[in-house]
mmCIF file of C-alpha atoms in Angstrom:
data_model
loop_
_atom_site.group_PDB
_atom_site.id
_atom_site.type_symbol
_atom_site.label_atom_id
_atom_site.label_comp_id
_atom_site.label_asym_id
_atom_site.label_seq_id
_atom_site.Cartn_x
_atom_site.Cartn_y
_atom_site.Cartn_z
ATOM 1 C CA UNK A 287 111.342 108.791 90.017
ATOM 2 C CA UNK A 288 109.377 108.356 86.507
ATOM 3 C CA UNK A 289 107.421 111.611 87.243
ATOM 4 C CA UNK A 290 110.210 112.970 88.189
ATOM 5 C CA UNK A 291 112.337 112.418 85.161
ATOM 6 C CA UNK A 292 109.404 113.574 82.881
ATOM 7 C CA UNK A 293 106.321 115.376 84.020
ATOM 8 C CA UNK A 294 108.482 117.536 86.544
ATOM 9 C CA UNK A 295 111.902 117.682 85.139
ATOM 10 C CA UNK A 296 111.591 121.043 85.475
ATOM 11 C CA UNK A 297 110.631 121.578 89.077
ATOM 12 C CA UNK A 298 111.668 121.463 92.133
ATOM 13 C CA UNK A 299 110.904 118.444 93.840
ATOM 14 C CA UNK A 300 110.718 116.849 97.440
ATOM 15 C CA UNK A 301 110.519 113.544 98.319
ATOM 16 C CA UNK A 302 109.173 112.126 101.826
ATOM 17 C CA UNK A 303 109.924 108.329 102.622
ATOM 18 C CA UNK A 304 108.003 106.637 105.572
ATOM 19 C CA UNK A 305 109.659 103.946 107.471
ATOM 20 C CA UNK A 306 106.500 101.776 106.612
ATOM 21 C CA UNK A 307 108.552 99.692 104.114
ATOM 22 C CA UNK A 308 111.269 97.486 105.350
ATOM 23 C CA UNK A 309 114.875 99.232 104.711
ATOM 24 C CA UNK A 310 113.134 102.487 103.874
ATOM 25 C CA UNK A 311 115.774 104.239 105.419
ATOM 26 C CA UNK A 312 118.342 102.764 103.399
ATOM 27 C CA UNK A 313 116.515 103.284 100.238
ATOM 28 C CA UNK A 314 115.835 106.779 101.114
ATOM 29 C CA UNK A 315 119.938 107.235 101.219
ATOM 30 C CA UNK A 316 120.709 105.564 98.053
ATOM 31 C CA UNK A 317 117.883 108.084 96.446
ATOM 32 C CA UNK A 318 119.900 111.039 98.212
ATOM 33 C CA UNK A 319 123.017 109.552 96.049
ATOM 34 C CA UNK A 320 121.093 109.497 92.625
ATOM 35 C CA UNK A 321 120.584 113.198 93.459
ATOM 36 C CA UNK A 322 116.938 112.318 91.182
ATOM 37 C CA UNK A 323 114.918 114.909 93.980
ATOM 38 C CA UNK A 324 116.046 118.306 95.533
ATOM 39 C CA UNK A 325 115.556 116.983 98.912
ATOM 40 C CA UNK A 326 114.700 113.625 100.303
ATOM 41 C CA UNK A 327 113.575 112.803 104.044
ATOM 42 C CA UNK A 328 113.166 109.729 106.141
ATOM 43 C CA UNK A 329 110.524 109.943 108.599
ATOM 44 C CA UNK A 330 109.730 108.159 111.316
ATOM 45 C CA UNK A 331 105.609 107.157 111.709
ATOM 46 C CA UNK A 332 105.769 106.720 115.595
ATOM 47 C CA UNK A 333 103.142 104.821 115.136
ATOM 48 C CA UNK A 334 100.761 107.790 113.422
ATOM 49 C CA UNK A 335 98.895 104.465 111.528
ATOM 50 C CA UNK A 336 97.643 103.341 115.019
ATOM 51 C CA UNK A 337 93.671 103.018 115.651
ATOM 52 C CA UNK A 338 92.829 106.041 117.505
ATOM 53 C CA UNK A 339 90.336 106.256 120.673
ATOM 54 C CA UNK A 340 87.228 108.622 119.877
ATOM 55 C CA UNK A 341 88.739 111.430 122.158
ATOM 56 C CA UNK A 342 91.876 111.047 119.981
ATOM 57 C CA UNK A 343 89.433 111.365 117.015
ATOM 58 C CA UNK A 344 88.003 114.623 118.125
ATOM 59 C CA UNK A 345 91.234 116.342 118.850
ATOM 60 C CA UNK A 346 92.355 115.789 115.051
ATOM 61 C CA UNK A 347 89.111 116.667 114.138
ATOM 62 C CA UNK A 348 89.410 120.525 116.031
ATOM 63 C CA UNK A 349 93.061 120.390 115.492
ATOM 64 C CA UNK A 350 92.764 119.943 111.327
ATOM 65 C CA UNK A 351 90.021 122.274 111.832
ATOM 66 C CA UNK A 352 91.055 125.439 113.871
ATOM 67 C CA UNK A 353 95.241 124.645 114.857
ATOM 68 C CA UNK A 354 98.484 125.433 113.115
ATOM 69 C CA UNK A 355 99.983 122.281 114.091
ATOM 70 C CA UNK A 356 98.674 119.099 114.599
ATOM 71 C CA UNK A 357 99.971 115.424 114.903
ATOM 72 C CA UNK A 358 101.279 114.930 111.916
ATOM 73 C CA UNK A 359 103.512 117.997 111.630
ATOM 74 C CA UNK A 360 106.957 115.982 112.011
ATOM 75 C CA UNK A 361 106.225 114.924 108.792
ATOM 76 C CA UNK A 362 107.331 118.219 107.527
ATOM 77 C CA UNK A 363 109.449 118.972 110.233
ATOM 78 C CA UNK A 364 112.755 118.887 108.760
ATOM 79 C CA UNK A 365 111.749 120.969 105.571
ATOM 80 C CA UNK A 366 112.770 124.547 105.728
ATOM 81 C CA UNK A 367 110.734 125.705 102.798
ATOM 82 C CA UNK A 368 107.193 124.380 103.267
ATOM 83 C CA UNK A 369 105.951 127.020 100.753
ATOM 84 C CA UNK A 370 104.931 124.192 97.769
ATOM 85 C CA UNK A 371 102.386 124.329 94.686
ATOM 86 C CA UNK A 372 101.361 121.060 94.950
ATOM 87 C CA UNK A 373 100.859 117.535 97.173
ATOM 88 C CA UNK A 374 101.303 114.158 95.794
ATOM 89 C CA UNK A 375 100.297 111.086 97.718
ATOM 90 C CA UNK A 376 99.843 107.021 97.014
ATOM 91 C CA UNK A 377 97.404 106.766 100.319
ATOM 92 C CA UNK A 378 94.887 109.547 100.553
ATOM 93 C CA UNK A 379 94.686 109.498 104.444
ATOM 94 C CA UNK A 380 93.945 111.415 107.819
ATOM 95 C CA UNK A 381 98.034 112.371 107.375
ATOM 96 C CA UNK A 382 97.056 113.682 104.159
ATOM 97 C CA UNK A 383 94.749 116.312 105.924
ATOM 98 C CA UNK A 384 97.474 117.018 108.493
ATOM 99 C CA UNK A 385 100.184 117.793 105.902
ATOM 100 C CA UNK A 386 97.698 119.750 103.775
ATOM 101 C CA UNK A 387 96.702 121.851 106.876
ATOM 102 C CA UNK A 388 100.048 122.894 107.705
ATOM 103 C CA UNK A 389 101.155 123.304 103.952
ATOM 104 C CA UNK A 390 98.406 125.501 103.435
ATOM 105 C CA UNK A 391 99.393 127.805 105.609
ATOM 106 C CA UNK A 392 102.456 128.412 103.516
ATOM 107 C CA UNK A 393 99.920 128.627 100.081
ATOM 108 C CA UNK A 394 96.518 128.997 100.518
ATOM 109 C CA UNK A 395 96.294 127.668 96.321
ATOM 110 C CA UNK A 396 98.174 124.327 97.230
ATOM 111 C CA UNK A 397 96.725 122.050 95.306
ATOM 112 C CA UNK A 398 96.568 118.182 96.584
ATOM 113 C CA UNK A 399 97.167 114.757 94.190
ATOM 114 C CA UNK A 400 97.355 110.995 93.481
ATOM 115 C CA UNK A 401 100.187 108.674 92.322
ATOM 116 C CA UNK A 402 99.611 105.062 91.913
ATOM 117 C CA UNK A 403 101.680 102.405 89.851
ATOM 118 C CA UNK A 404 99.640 99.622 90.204
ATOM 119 C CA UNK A 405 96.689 98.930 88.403
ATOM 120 C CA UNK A 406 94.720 97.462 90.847
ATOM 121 C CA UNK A 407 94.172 99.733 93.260
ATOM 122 C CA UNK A 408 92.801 102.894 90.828
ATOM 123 C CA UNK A 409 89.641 102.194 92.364
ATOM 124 C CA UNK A 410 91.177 102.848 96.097
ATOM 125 C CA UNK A 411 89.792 105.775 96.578
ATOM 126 C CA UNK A 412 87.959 106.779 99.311
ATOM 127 C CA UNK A 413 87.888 110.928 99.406
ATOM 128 C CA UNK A 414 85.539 112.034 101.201
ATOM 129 C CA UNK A 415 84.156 110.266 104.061
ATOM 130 C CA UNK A 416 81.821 112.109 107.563
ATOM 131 C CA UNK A 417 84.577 112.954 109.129
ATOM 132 C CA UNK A 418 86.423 114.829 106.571
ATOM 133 C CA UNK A 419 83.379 116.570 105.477
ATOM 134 C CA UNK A 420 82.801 118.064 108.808
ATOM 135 C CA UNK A 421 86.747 118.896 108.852
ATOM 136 C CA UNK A 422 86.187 120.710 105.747
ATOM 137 C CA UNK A 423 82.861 122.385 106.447
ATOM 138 C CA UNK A 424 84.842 123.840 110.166
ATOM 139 C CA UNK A 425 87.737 125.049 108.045
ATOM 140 C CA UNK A 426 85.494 126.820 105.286
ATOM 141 C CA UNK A 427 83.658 128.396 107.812
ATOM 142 C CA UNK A 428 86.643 130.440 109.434
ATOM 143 C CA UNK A 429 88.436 130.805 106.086
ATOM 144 C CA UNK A 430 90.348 128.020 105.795
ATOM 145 C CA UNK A 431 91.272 126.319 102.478
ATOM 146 C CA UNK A 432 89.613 123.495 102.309
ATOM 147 C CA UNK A 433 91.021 120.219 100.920
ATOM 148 C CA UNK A 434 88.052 119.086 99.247
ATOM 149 C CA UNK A 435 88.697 122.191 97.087
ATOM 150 C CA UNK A 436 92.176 121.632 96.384
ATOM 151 C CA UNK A 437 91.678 118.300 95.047
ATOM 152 C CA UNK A 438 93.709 118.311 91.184
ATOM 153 C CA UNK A 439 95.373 115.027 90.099
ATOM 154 C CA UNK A 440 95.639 111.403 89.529
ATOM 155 C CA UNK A 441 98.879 110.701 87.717
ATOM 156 C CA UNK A 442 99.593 106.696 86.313
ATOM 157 C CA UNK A 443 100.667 104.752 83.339
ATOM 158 C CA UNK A 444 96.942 103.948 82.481
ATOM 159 C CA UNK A 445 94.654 106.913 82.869
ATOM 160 C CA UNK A 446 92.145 105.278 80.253
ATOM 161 C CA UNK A 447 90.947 103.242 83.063
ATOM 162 C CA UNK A 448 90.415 105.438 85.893
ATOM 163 C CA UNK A 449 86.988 106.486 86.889
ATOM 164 C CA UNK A 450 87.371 108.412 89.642
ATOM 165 C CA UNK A 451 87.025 112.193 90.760
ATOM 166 C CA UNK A 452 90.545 113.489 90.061
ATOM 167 C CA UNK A 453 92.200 114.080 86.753
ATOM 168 C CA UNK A 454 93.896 111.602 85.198
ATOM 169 C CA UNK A 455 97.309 112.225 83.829
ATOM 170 C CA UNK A 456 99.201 110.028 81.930
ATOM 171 C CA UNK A 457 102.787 108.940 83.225
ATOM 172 C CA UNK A 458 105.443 107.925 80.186
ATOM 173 C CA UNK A 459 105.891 104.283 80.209
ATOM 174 C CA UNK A 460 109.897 102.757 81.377
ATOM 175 C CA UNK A 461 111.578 102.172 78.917
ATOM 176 C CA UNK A 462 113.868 98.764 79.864
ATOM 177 C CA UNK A 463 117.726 99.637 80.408
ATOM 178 C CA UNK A 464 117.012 103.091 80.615
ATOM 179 C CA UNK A 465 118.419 105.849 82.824
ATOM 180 C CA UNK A 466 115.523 105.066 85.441
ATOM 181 C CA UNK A 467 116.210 101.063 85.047
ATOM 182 C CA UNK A 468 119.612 101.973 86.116
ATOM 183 C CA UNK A 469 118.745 103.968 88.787
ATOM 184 C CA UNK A 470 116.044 101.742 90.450
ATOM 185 C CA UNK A 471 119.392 98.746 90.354
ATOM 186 C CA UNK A 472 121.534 101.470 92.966
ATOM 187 C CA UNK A 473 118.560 102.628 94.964
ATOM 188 C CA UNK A 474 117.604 98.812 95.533
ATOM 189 C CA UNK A 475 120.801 97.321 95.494
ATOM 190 C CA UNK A 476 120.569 94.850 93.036
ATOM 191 C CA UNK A 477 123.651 93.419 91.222
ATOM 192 C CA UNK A 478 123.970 90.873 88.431
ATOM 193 C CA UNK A 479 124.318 88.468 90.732
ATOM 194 C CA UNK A 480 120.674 89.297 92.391
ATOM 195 C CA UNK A 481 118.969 90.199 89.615
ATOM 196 C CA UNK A 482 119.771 86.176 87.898
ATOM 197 C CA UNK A 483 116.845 84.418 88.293
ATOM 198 C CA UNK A 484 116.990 80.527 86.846
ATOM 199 C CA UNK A 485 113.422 79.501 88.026
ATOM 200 C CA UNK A 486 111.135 79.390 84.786
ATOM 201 C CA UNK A 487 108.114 79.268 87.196
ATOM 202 C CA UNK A 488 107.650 82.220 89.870
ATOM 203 C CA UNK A 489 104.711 82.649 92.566
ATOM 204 C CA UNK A 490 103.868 85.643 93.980
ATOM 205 C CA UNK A 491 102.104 84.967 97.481
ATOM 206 C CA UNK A 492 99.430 86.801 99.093
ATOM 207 C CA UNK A 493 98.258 87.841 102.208
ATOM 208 C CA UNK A 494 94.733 85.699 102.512
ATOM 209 C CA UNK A 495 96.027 83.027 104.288
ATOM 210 C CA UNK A 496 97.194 85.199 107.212
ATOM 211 C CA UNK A 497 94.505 88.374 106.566
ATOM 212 C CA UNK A 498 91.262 89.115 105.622
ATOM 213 C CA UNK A 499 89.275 86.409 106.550
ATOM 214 C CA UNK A 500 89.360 82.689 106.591
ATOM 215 C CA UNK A 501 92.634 81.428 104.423
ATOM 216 C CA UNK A 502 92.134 80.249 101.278
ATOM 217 C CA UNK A 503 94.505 77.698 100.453
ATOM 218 C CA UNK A 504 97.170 79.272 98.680
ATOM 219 C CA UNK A 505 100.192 77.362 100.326
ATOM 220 C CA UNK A 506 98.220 74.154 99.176
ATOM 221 C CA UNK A 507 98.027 76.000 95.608
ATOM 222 C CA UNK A 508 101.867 75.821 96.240
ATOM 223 C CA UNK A 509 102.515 72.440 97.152
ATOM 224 C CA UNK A 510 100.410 71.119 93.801
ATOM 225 C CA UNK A 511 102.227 73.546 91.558
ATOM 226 C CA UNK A 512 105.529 72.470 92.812
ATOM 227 C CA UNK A 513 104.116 68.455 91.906
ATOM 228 C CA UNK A 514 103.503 69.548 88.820
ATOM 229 C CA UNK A 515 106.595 71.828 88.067
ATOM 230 C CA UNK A 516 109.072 70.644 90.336
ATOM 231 C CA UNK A 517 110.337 72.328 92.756
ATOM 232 C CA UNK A 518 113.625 72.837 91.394
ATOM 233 C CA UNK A 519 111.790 74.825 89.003
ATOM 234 C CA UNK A 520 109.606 77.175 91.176
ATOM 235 C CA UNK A 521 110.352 80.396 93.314
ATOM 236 C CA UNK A 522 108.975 82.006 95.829
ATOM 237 C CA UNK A 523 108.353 85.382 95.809
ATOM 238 C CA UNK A 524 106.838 86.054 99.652
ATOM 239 C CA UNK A 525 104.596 88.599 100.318
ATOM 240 C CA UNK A 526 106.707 91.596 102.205
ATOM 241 C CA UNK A 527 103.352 91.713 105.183
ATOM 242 C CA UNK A 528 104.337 87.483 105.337
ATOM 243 C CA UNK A 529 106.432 86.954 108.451
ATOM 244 C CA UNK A 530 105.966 83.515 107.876
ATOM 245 C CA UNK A 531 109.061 81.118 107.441
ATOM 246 C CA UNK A 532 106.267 78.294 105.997
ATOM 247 C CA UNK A 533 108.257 78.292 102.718
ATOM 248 C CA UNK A 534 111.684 77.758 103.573
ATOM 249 C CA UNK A 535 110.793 75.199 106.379
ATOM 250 C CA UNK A 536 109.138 73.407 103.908
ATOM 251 C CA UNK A 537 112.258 73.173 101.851
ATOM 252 C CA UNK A 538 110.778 75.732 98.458
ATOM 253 C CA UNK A 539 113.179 78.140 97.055
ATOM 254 C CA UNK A 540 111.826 81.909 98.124
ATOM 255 C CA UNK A 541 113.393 84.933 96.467
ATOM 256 C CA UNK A 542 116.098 86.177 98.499
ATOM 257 C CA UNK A 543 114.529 89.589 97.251
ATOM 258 C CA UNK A 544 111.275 89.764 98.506
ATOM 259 C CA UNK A 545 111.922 92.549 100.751
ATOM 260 C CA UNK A 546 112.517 94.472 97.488
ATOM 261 C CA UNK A 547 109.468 96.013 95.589
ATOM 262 C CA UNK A 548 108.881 92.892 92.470
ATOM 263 C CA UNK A 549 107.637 96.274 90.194
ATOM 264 C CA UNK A 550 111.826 97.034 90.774
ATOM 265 C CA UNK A 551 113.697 93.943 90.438
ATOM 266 C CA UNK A 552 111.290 93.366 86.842
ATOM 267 C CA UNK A 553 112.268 96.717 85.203
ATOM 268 C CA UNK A 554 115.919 95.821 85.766
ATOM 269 C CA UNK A 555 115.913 92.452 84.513
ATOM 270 C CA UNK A 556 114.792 89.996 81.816
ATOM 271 C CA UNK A 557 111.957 87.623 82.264
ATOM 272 C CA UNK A 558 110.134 87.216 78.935
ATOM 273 C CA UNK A 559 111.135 83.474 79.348
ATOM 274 C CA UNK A 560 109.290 83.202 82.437
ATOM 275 C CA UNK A 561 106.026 82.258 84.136
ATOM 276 C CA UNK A 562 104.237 84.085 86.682
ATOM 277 C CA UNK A 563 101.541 82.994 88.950
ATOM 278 C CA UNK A 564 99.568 84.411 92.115
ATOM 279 C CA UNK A 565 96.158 84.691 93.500
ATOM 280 C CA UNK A 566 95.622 88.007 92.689
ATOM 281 C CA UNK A 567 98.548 89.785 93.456
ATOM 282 C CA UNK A 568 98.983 93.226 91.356
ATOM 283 C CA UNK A 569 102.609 93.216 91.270
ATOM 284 C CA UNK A 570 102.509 90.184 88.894
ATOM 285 C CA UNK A 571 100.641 93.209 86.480
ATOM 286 C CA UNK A 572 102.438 96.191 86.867
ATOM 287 C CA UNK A 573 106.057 95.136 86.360
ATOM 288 C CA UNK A 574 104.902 94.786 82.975
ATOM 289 C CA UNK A 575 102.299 97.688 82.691
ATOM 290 C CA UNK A 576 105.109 100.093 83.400
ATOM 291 C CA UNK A 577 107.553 99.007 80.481
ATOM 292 C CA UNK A 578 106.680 96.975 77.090
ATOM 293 C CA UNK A 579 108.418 94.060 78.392
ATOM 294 C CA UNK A 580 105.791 91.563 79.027
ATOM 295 C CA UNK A 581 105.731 88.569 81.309
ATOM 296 C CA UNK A 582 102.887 85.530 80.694
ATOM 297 C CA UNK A 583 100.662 85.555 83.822
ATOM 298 C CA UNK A 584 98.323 83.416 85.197
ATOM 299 C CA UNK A 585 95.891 84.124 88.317
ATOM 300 C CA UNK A 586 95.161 80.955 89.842
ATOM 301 C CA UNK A 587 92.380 82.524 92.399
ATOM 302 C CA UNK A 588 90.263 79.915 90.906
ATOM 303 C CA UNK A 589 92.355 76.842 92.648
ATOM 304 C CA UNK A 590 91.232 78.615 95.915
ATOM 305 C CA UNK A 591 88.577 78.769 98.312
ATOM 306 C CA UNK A 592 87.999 82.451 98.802
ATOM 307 C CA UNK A 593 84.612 82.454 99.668
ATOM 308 C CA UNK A 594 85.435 83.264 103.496
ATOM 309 C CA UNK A 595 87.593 86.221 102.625
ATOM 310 C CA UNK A 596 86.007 89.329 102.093
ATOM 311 C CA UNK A 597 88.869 91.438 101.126
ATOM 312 C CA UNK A 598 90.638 88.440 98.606
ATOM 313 C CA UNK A 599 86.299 88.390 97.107
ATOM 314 C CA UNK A 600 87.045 92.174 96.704
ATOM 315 C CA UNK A 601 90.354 91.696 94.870
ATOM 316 C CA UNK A 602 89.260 88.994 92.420
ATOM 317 C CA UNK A 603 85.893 91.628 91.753
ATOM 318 C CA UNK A 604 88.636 93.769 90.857
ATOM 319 C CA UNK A 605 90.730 91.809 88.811
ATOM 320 C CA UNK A 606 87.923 90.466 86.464
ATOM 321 C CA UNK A 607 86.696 93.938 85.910
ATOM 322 C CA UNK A 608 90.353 95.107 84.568
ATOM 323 C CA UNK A 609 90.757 92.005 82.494
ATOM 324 C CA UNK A 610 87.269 92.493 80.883
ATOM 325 C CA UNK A 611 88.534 95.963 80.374
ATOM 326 C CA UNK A 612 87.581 96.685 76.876
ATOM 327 C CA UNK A 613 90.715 99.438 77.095
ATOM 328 C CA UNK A 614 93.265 96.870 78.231
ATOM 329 C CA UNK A 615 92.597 93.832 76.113
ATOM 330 C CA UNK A 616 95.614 94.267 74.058
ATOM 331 C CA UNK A 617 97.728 94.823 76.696
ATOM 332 C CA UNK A 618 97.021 92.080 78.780
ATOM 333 C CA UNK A 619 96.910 89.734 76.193
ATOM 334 C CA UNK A 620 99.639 88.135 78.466
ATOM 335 C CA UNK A 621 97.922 87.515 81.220
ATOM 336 C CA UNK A 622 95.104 84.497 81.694
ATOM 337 C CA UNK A 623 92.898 83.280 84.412
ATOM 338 C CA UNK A 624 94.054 79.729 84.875
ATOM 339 C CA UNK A 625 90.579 77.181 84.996
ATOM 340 C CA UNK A 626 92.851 74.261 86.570
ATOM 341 C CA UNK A 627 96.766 74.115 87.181
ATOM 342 C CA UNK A 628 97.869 72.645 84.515
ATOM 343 C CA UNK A 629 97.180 75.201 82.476
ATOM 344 C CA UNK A 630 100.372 76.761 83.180
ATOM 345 C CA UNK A 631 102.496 74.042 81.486
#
């Protein structure tokens, strides 16, 4: 909606929601009503995120290569004018390839980008892997255009610190209480009433205690913070992959929110009297790295036993790289490592 409001203000612009987020469907109609994008369309997956046999594999492969529709085409299917200039994507993916293939037939110059809010996952990009190359080598051979060729953009608030093969193109920060602020509260729902948070301390859960390898001991984190703290003081924020009820059985307050994106419910409220703490989740960072209001931060990954999770090792790699950041110091001059736990007091 940012991009929107600034980079292409003066385009036309379409805007494809996935039912991969809960109550993407209802956010997709409350975007309709802010009128912010020519078009906007639900779509249904149908499960087009499911692992795929190797036969399956192969049919993409000759279908991206030599068809004019594949499996991804009801992506596109209720778009009457699929003649575009350009493609903009958070997850560069095998649907990315399927949308570009059809798209392309429309304009052979399409041209194919990135969009990413959060900091922490600039370095998520993996373009070009054996299977793509041989999709693109088929495709060049009969005349195709070939993705790998089309490749243009990566647009986000921070393109100081992005190192990777696309162009980096700087998104105008969010200004708070401004006409975007305002719009966010009616696409999310999110009334006075939601948006009052009395907790001065706020953790933001992970996934590594259900994912990625053996868990590493953040609801124990939890329990000492809340000794510390108080509970009365503390809030939940859930992770929207936890399924879990662990939190409420156990009698802590969790954010009757957390099904709404954190980067959201931030830019429409005011929390510069609060504390935030997580493992290493990035939403704790990029509420803040989208406006000027900042938030004091602490990741607490330290407190945890992580060594038998490869993808939370991966995310702490990542974290300690940004922070060390010679490009962000004065921006995150908010946000600490925390050696022990009372170091949030």
């Amino acid at each position: 909606m940012q991009m929107r409001n600034t980079i292409f203000k003066r385009d036309d612009v379409d805007l494809i929601i996935t039912d991969h987020s809960k109550n993407a469907d209802v956010v997709c109609e409350n975007i309709k009503k802010c009128k912010y994008f020519n078009n906007c369309y639900y779509v249904k997956t149908g499960g087009s995120r499911d692992n795929r046999t190797k036969m399956q594999k192969i049919l993409d492969i000759f279908l991206l290569s030599f068809a004019k529709k594949n499996r991804f085409e009801y992506y596109l299917r209720d778009i009457s004018d699929k003649f575009f200039d350009e493609i903009m994507v958070f997850n560069y993916d095998m649907r990315t390839y399927g949308v570009f293939s059809i798209l392309s037939l429309y304009n052979h110059d399409i041209k194919v980008s990135r969009f990413e809010e959060g900091v922490l996952s600039y370095s998520v990009e993996i373009l070009f892997t054996q299977t793509r190359t041989l999709i693109g080598k088929l495709r060049k051979i009969i005349g195709k255009p070939v993705i790998e060729n089309s490749f243009l953009n990566f647009y986000c608030f921070y393109p100081q610190i992005y190192k990777g093969y696309l162009k980096p193109v700087e998104v105008p920060m969010i200004q708070l209480n401004s006409e975007i602020c305002v719009a966010l509260r009616k696409v999310f729902e999110l009334d006075d009433k939601k948006l009052s948070y009395k907790y001065k301390y706020i953790f933001f859960t992970s996934v590594y205690d259900f994912e990625g390898g053996k868990p590493v001991g953040e609801y124990e984190l939890v329990c000492k913070i809340a000794d510390i703290v108080g509970k009365d003081n503390l809030l939940i924020k859930t992770h929207p992959r936890d399924t879990r009820t662990l939190y409420v059985d156990n009698g802590f307050n969790v954010d009757e929110n957390s099904s709404v994106p954190w980067e959201a419910i931030q830019l429409s409220g005011k929390f510069d009297d609060k504390v935030f703490m997580t493992i290493n989740s990035g939403s704790v960072l990029s509420g803040s790295l989208m406006s000027k209001n900042k938030v004091k931060t602490f990741y607490m990954y330290k407190m945890c036993d992580y060594k038998g999770n490869e993808s939370c090792q991966k995310n702490v790699i990542d974290i300690e790289a940004l922070l060390k950041n010679s490009n962000m110091k004065s921006i995150f001059n908010n946000v600490q490592v925390a050696e022990k736990i009372e170091d949030i007091l």
